[in-house]
XYZ file of C-alpha atoms in Angstrom:
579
model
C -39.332 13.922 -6.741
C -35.759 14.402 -5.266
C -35.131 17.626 -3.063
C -32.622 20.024 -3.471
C -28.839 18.605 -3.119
C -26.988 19.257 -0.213
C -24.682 21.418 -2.000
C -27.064 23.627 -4.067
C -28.527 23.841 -0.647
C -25.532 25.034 1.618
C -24.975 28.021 -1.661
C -28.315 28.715 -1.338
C -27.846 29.921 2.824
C -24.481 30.995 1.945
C -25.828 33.633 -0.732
C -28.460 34.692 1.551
C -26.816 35.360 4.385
C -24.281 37.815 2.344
C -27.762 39.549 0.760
C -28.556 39.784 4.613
C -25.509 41.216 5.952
C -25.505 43.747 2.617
C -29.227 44.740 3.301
C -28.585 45.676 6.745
C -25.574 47.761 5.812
C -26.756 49.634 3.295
C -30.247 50.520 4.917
C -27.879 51.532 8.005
C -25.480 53.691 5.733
C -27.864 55.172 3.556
C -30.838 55.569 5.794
C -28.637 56.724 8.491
C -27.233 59.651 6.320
C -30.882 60.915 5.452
C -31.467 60.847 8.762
C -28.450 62.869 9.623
C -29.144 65.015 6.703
C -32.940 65.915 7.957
C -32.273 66.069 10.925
C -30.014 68.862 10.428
C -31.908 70.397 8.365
C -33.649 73.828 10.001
C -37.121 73.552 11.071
C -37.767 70.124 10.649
C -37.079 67.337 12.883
C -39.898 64.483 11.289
C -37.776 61.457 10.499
C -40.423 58.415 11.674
C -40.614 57.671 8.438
C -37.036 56.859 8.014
C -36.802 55.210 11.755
C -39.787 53.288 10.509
C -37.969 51.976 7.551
C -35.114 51.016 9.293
C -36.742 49.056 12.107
C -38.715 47.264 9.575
C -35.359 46.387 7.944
C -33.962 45.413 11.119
C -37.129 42.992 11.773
C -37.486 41.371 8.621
C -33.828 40.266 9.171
C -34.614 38.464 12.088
C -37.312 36.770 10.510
C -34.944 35.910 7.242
C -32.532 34.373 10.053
C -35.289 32.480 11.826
C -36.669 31.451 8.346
C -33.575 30.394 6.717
C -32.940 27.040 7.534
C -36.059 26.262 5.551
C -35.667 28.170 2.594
C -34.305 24.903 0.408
C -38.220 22.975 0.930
C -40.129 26.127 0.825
C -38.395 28.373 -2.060
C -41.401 31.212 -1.705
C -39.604 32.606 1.374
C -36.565 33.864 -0.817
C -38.657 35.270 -3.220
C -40.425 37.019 -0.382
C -37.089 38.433 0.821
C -36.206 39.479 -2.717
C -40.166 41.109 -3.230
C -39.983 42.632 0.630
C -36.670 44.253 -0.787
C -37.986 46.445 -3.770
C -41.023 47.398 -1.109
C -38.176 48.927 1.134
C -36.540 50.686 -1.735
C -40.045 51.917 -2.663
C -40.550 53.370 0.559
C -37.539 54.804 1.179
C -37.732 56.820 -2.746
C -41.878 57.408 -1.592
C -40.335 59.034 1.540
C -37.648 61.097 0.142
C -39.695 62.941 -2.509
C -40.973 60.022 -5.230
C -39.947 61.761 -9.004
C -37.711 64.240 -7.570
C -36.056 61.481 -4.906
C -32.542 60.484 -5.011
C -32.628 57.014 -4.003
C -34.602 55.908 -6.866
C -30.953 54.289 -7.794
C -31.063 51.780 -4.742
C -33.155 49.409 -6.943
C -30.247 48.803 -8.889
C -29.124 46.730 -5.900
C -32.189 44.381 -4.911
C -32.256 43.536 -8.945
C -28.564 42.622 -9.051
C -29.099 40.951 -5.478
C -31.755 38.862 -6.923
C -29.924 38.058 -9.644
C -27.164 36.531 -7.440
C -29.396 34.209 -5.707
C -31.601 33.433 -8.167
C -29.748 34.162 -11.341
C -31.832 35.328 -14.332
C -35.352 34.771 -12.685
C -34.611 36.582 -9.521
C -33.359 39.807 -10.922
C -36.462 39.651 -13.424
C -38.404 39.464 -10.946
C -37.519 41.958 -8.673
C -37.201 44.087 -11.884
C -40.566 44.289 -13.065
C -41.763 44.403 -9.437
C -39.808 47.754 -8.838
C -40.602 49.206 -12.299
C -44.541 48.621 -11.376
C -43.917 49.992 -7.714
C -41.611 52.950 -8.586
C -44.485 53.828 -11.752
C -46.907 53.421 -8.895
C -45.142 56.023 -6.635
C -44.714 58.276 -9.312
C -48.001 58.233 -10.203
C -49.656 58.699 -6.791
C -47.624 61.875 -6.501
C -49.029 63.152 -10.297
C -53.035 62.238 -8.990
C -52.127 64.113 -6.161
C -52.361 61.236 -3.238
C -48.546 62.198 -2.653
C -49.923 65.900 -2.005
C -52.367 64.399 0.480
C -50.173 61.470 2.706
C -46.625 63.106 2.334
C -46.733 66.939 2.805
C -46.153 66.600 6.558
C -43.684 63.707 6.011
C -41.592 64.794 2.848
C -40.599 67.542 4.998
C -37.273 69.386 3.158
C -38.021 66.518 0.385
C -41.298 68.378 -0.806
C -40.255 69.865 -3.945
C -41.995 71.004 -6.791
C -42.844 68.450 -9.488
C -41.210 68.215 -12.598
C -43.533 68.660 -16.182
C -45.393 65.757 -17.127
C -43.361 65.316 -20.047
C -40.069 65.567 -17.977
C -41.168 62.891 -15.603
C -42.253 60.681 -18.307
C -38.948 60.475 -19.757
C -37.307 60.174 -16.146
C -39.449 57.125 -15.310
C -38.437 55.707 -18.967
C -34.890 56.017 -18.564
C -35.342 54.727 -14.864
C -37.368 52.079 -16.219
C -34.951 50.931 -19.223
C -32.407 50.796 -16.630
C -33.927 48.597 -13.991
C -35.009 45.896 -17.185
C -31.689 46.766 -18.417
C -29.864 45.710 -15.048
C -32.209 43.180 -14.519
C -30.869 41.647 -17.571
C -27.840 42.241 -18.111
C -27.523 41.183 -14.096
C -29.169 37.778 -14.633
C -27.362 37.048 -17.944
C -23.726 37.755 -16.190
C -25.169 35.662 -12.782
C -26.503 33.021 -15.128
C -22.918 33.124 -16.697
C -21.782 32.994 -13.372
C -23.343 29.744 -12.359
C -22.789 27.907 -15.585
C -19.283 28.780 -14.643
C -19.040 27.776 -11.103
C -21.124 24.523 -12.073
C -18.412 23.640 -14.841
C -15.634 24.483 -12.534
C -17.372 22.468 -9.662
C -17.433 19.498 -12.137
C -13.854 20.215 -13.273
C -12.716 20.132 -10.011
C -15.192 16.673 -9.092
C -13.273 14.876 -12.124
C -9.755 16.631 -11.028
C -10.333 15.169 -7.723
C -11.627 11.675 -8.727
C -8.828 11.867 -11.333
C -6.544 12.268 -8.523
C -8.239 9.776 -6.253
C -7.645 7.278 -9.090
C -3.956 7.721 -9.622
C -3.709 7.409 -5.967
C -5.350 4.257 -5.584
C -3.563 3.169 -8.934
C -0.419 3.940 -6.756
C -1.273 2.510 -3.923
C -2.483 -0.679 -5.370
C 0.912 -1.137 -6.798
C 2.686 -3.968 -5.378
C 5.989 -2.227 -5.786
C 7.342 0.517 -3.755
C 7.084 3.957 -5.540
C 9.412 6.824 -4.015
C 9.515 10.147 -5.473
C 11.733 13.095 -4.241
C 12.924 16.643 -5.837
C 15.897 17.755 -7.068
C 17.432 17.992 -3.750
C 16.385 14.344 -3.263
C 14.355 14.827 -0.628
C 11.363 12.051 -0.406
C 8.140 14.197 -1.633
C 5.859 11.030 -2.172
C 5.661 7.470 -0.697
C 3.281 4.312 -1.683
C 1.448 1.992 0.961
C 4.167 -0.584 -0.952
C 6.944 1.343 -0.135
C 6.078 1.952 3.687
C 5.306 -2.083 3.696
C 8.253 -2.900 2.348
C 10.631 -0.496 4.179
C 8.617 -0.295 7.481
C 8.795 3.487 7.840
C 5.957 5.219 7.668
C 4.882 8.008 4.728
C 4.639 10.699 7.144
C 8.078 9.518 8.984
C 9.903 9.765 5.630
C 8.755 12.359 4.347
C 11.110 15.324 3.434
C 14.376 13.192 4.659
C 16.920 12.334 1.891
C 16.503 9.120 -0.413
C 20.107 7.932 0.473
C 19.688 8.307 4.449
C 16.605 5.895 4.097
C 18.316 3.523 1.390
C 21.590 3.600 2.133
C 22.823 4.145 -0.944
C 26.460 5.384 -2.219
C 27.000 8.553 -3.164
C 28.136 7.820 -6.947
C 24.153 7.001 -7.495
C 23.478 10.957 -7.472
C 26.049 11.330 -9.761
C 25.132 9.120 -11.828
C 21.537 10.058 -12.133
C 22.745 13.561 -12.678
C 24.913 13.436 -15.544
C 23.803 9.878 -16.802
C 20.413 9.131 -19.102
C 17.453 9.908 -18.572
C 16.402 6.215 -18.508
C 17.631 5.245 -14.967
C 19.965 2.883 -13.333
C 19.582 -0.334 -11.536
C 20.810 -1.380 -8.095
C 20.184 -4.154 -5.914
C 21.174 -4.031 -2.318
C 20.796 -5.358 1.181
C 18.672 -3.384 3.070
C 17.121 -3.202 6.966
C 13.963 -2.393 7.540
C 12.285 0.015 10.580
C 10.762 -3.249 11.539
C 14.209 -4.755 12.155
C 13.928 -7.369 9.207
C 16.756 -7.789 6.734
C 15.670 -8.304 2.886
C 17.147 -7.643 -0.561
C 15.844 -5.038 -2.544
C 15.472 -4.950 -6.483
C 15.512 -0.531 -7.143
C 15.420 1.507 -10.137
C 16.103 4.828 -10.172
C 15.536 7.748 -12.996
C 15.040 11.137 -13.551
C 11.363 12.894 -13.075
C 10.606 14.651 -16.472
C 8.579 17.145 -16.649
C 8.145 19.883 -19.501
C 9.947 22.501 -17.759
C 12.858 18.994 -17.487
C 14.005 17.552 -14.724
C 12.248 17.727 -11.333
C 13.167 16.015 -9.305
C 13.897 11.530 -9.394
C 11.437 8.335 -9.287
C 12.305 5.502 -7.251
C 11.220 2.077 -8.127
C 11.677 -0.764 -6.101
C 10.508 -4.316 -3.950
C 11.651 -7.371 -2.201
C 13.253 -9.131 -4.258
C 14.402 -11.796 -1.155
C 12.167 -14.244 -2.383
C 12.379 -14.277 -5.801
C 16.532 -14.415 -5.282
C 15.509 -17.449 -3.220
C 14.092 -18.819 -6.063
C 17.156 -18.344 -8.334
C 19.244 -19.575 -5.913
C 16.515 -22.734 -5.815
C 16.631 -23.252 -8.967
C 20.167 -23.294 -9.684
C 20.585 -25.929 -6.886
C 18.270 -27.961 -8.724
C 19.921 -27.932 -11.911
C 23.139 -28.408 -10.710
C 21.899 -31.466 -8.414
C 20.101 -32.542 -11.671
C 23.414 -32.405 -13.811
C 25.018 -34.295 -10.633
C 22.201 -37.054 -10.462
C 22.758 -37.641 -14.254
C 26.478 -37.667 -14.301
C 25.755 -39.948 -11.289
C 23.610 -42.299 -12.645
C 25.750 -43.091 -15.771
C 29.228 -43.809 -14.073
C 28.069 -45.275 -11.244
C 27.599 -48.234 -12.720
C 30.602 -47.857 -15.144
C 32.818 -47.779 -11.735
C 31.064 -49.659 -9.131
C 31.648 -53.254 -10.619
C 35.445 -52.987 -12.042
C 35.874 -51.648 -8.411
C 34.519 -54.686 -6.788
C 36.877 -57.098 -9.157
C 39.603 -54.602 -8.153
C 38.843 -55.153 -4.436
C 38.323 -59.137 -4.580
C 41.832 -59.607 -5.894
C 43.609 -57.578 -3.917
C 41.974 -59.670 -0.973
C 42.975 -62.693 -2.663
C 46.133 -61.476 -3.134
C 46.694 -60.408 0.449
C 46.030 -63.749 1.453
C 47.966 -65.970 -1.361
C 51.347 -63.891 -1.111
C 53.545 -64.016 1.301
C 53.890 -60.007 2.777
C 55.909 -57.980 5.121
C 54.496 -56.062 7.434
C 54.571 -52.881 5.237
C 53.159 -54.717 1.951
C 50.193 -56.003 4.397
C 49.885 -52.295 5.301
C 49.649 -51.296 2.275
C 47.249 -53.975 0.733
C 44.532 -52.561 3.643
C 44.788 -49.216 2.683
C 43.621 -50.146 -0.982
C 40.928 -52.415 0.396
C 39.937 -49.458 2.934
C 39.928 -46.690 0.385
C 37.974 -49.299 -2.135
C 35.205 -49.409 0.371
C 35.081 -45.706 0.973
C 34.941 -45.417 -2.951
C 32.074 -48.140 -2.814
C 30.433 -45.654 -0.441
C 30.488 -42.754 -1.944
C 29.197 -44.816 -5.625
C 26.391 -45.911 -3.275
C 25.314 -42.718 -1.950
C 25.365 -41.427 -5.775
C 22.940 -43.553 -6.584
C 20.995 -43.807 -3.174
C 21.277 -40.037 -4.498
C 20.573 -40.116 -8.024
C 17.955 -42.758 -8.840
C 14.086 -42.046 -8.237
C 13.398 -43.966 -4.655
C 9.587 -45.070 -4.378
C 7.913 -44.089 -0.693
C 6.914 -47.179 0.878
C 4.625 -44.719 2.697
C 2.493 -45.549 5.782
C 0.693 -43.783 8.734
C 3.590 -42.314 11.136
C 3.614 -40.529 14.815
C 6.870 -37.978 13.647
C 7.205 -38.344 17.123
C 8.247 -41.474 17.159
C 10.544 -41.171 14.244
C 12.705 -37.901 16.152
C 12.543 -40.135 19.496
C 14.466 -43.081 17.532
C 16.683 -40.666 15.424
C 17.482 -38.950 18.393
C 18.738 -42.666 20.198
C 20.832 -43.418 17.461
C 22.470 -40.182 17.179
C 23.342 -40.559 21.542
C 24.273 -43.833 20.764
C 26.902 -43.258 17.762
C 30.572 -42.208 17.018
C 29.358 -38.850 16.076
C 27.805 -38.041 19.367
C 30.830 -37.179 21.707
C 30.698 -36.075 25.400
C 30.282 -32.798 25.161
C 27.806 -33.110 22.933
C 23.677 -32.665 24.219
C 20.716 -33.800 22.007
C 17.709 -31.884 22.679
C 14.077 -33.413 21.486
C 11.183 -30.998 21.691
C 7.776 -32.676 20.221
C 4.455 -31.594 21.137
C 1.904 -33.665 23.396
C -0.556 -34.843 21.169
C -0.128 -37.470 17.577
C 1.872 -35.668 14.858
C 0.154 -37.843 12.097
C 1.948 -37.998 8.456
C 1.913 -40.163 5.690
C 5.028 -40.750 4.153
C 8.318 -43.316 4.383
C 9.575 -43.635 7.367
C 13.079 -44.770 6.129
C 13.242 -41.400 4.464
C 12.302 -39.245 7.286
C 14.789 -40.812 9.445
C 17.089 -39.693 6.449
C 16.027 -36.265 6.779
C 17.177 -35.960 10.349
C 20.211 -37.938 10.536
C 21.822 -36.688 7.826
C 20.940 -32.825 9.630
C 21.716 -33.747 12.699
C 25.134 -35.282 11.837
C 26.284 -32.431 10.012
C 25.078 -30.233 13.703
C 27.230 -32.340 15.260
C 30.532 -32.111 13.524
C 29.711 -28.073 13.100
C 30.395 -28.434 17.194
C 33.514 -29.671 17.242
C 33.584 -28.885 21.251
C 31.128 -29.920 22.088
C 27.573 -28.161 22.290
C 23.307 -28.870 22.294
C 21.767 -30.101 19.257
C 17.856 -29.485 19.082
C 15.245 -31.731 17.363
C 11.800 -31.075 17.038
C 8.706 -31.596 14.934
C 5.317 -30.221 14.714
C 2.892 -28.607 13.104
C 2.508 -25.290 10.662
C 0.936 -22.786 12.922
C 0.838 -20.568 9.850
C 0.626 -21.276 5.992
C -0.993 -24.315 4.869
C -2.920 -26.528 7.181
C -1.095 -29.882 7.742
C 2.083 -28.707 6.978
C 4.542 -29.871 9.263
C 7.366 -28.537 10.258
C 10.768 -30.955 11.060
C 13.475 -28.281 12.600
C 17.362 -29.328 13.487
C 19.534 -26.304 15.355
C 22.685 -26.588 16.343
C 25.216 -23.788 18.384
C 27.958 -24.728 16.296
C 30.202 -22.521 13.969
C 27.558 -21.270 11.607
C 27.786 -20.393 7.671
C 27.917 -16.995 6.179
C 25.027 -16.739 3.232
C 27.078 -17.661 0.283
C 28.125 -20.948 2.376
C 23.779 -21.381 3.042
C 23.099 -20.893 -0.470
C 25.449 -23.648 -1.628
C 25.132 -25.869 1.494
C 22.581 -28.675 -0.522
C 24.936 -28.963 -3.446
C 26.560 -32.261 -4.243
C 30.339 -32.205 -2.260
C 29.563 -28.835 -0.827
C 30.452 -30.214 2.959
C 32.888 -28.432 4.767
C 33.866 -31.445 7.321
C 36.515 -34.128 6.566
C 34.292 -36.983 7.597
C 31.699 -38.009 4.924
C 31.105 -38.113 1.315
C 29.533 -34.543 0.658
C 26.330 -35.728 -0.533
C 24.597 -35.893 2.659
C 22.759 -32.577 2.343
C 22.685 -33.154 -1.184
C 20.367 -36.585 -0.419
C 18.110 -34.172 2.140
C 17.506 -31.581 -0.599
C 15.832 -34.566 -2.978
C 14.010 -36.025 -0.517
C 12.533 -33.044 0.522
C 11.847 -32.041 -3.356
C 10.734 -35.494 -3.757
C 8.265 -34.881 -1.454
C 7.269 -31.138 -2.449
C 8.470 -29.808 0.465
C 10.788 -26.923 1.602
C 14.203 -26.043 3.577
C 14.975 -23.256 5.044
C 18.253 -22.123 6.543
C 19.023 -19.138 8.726
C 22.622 -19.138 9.949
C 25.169 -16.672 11.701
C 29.123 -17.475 11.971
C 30.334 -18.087 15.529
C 26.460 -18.527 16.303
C 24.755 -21.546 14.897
C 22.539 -23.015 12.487
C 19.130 -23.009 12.196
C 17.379 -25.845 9.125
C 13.539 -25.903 9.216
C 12.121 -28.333 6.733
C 8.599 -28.022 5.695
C 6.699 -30.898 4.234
C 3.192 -30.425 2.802
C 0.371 -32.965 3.388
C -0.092 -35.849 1.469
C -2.277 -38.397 0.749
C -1.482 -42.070 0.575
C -0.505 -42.842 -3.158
C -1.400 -46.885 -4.833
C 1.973 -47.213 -5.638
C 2.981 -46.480 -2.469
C 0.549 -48.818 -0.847
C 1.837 -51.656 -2.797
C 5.297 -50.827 -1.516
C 4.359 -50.838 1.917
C 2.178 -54.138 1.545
C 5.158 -55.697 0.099
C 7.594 -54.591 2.577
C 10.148 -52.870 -0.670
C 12.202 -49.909 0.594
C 14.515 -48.809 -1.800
C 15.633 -46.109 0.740
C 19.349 -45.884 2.431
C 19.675 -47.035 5.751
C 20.480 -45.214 8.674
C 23.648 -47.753 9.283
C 25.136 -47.096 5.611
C 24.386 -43.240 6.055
C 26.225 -42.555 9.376
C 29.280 -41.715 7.267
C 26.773 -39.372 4.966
């Protein structure tokens, strides 16, 4: 069987050590008086008895003290100090004249007492016990033992007793009132603790009620601000402080738009707009010093007094704007590849019949000088045209990987060589190769990597005009999935702003003279081809960063065929220099 809880335990002491501390002060109060009282009265000066009582009083405390941390396993201890109790009061009404005593009263209080610590049973208890002892006092005095032990001690309290029949119906009404108290005592304690046990359980359910909502809230994934009417923050998720960087406690009672940012015309229009909110997205810093895009609503608290005060909504929407901005690359590039791949074709061989009679006519006619001049401009602006069809469809039509075991190391070393040794590299130009010590295995065609990083590093290049150092470097994922590598081009050249990023992988998006525009374009399939992704962090004046991260793959039987047979479908590196 399962002991007392802890809590009905710590009541338990609590309720005794109040009936302790109201003992002592009422033995001391009224004891004390009768004391005062006899010993001013003249001729008399016996008050042991009452010393005695209060001594006793004194003691017994002591030993409820020393006893008390013991009560909860041994229960017969309180109803000793509860029994002990109505022996006091007995004593002290024996003492002070029995029938005829005023302190007959006093045990109204070890009834109600008991009734406090142990509800209906207690005062019961200590009920019946005093009726018995005060009917045993009473009697003693009426057989004439009070006549023999008290008429030293009564002293002044030695009066004449009442008629039998008066004392009778004293000690009933005395008696009705004790049972009465008793009762009426333990039904109102009784009430009592049903009461405090229903509030305590109120208050468990309030509390685990509250618990819940708060982990509810702090489970959600998206920041939740709330603030009063003055708009200062009152509340703030473990969302919000992640996705903000400031702290709860650091926000707390500071105004919404210092932490946000956000214009003044959003108070006004949460004031006199509806009630169901506005939506803003923003830029926004972070404590932490990172820069992301928020997503935020914003409405009115309602409450049924009205409005209290506003609830802020909000999260990072940075990635999921990456997304969009993904995805409507794609489907441009896809609208590109298919435009591509149907007039390609349609153009490529009347421009080659163009081309083969103009050289045929350049060499049957006889030309001047400025005729000649002009007949090489159409054949050099026929073979730019021939370039560009090409790269449509080197852009355009599926390629299959003739994919083998490569060292990436290998593949940035020989990139790198080409770039030193070709028109784009100028003098003031510095190419940078960083590549760790050990093998930087991948599977995948090599024609295609090499792809990857010219066509990057070219366009580094001719963002330094004047000259500058181009860095190269491969290796592996140190975070996210395992075998991920990671092939990274910077440059110190003139940078992008973010709209210019965004749109840098669309088809004729380049911003340099030289090239087609579709070499970025070509790096953005290959990379999709591939499952992989690009990242781009940029500042004007400042540079470019590209970081492009391709997953691990395993060696397809289509692609082993390819490389058995030696087929490559992919563009060279000499044919893409102009990319």
């Amino acid at each position: 069987m399962s002991g007392p809880t802890p809590g009905v335990d710590t009541v338990l002491r609590h309720k005794l050590l109040w009936l302790m501390g109201l003992r002592v002060a009422a033995v001391t109060i009224l004891l004390g008086s009768g004391v005062l009282v006899q010993t001013n009265a003249p001729g008399a000066f016996p008050v042991n008895p009452f010393f005695f009582v209060i001594g006793l009083t004194y003691a017994l405390t002591v030993g409820y003290a020393l006893t008390l941390p013991y009560v909860e396993r041994h229960r017969w201890l309180v109803d000793f100090q509860l029994g002990a109790d109505a022996v006091i009061v007995s004593s002290v009404v024996f003492i002070t004249g029995g029938i005829v005593s005023y302190f007959a009263t006093l045990y109204v209080l070890p009834i109600v007492g008991a009734s406090v610590v142990q509800s209906r049973r207690g005062g019961l208890l200590v009920g019946v016990l005093g009726s018995v002892m005060y009917c045993g006092v009473v009697s003693s005095q009426y057989a004439g033992a009070f006549g023999l032990l008290g008429g030293s001690i009564a002293g002044p309290f030695a009066l004449a007793l009442p008629p039998v029949r008066i004392a009778l119906y004293s000690v009933s009404l005395n008696l009705i009132g004790f049972i009465g108290v008793a009762l009426l005592s333990g039904y109102l304690a009784e009430g009592l603790r049903r009461a405090d046990a229903r509030l305590e359980r109120a208050s468990t359910e309030l509390a685990d009620l509250q618990a819940f909502n708060q982990h509810v809230i702090d489970s959600m994934t998206s920041g939740l601000a709330t603030t009063d009417s003055e708009w200062r923050v009152l509340t703030f998720n473990r969302a919000a402080e992640a996705i903000t960087g400031h702290s709860a406690a650091a926000v707390k009672g500071r105004f919404i738009h210092d932490i946000f940012g956000l214009p003044q015309g959003l108070s006004r229009t949460l004031t006199e707009g509806p009630t169901d909110g506005i939506r803003h997205d923003f830029a926004f810093a972070t404590g932490d010093g990172r820069r992301v895009e928020l997503g935020l609503g914003a409405s009115p608290l309602i409450t049924p007094s009205g409005r209290e005060g506003y609830l802020f909504a909000f999260r990072d929407v940075t990635e999921s704007r990456k997304l969009a901005r993904d995805r409507r690359i794609q489907q441009r590039l896809a609208a590109v590849g298919e435009m591509a791949a149907g007039i390609a074709h349609e153009i490529r061989n009347p421009l080659a019949s163009m081309s083969g009679s103009i050289q045929i006519l350049r060499e049957d006619l006889p030309l001047d000088e400025e005729q000649t001049k002009l007949m090489d401009i159409v054949l050099k602006e026929s073979d730019r045209l021939n370039h560009t069809i090409k790269s449509f469809l080197a852009y355009a039509r599926p390629q299959r990987f003739a994919t083998e075991r490569l060292d990436l190391r290998r593949v940035v070393d020989d990139t790198a060589l080409l770039l030193r040794n070709s028109v784009e590299c100028r003098s003031g130009h510095e190419i940078d190769v960083a590549t760790p010590l050990g093998e930087v295995a991948y599977e995948a065609d090599e024609g295609q990597l090499k792809q990857i990083l010219w066509n990057l590093a070219t366009n580094g290049l001719r963002a330094m005009p004047d000259g500058g150092r181009l860095g190269m470097s491969v290796d592996i994922a140190k975070d996210g999935v395992e075998g991920t590598v990671v092939i990274g081009v910077e440059d110190e050249g003139v940078g992008m702003t973010q709209d210019d990023a965004d749109g840098m992988f669309q088809p004729f998006h380049g911003n340099f003279t030289k090239g087609s525009g579709l070499g970025l374009a070509i790096v953005h399939r290959i990379v999709s081809d591939h499952e992989g992704e690009i990242e781009v962090s940029s500042t004007p004046g400042t540079g470019t960063r590209v970081r492009v991260l391709l997953p691990p793959r395993r060696l397809r039987d289509d692609s082993v065929e390819a490389a058995r047979s030696g087929v490559s479908e992919t563009p060279d590196l000499v044919s893409g220099q102009g990319i």
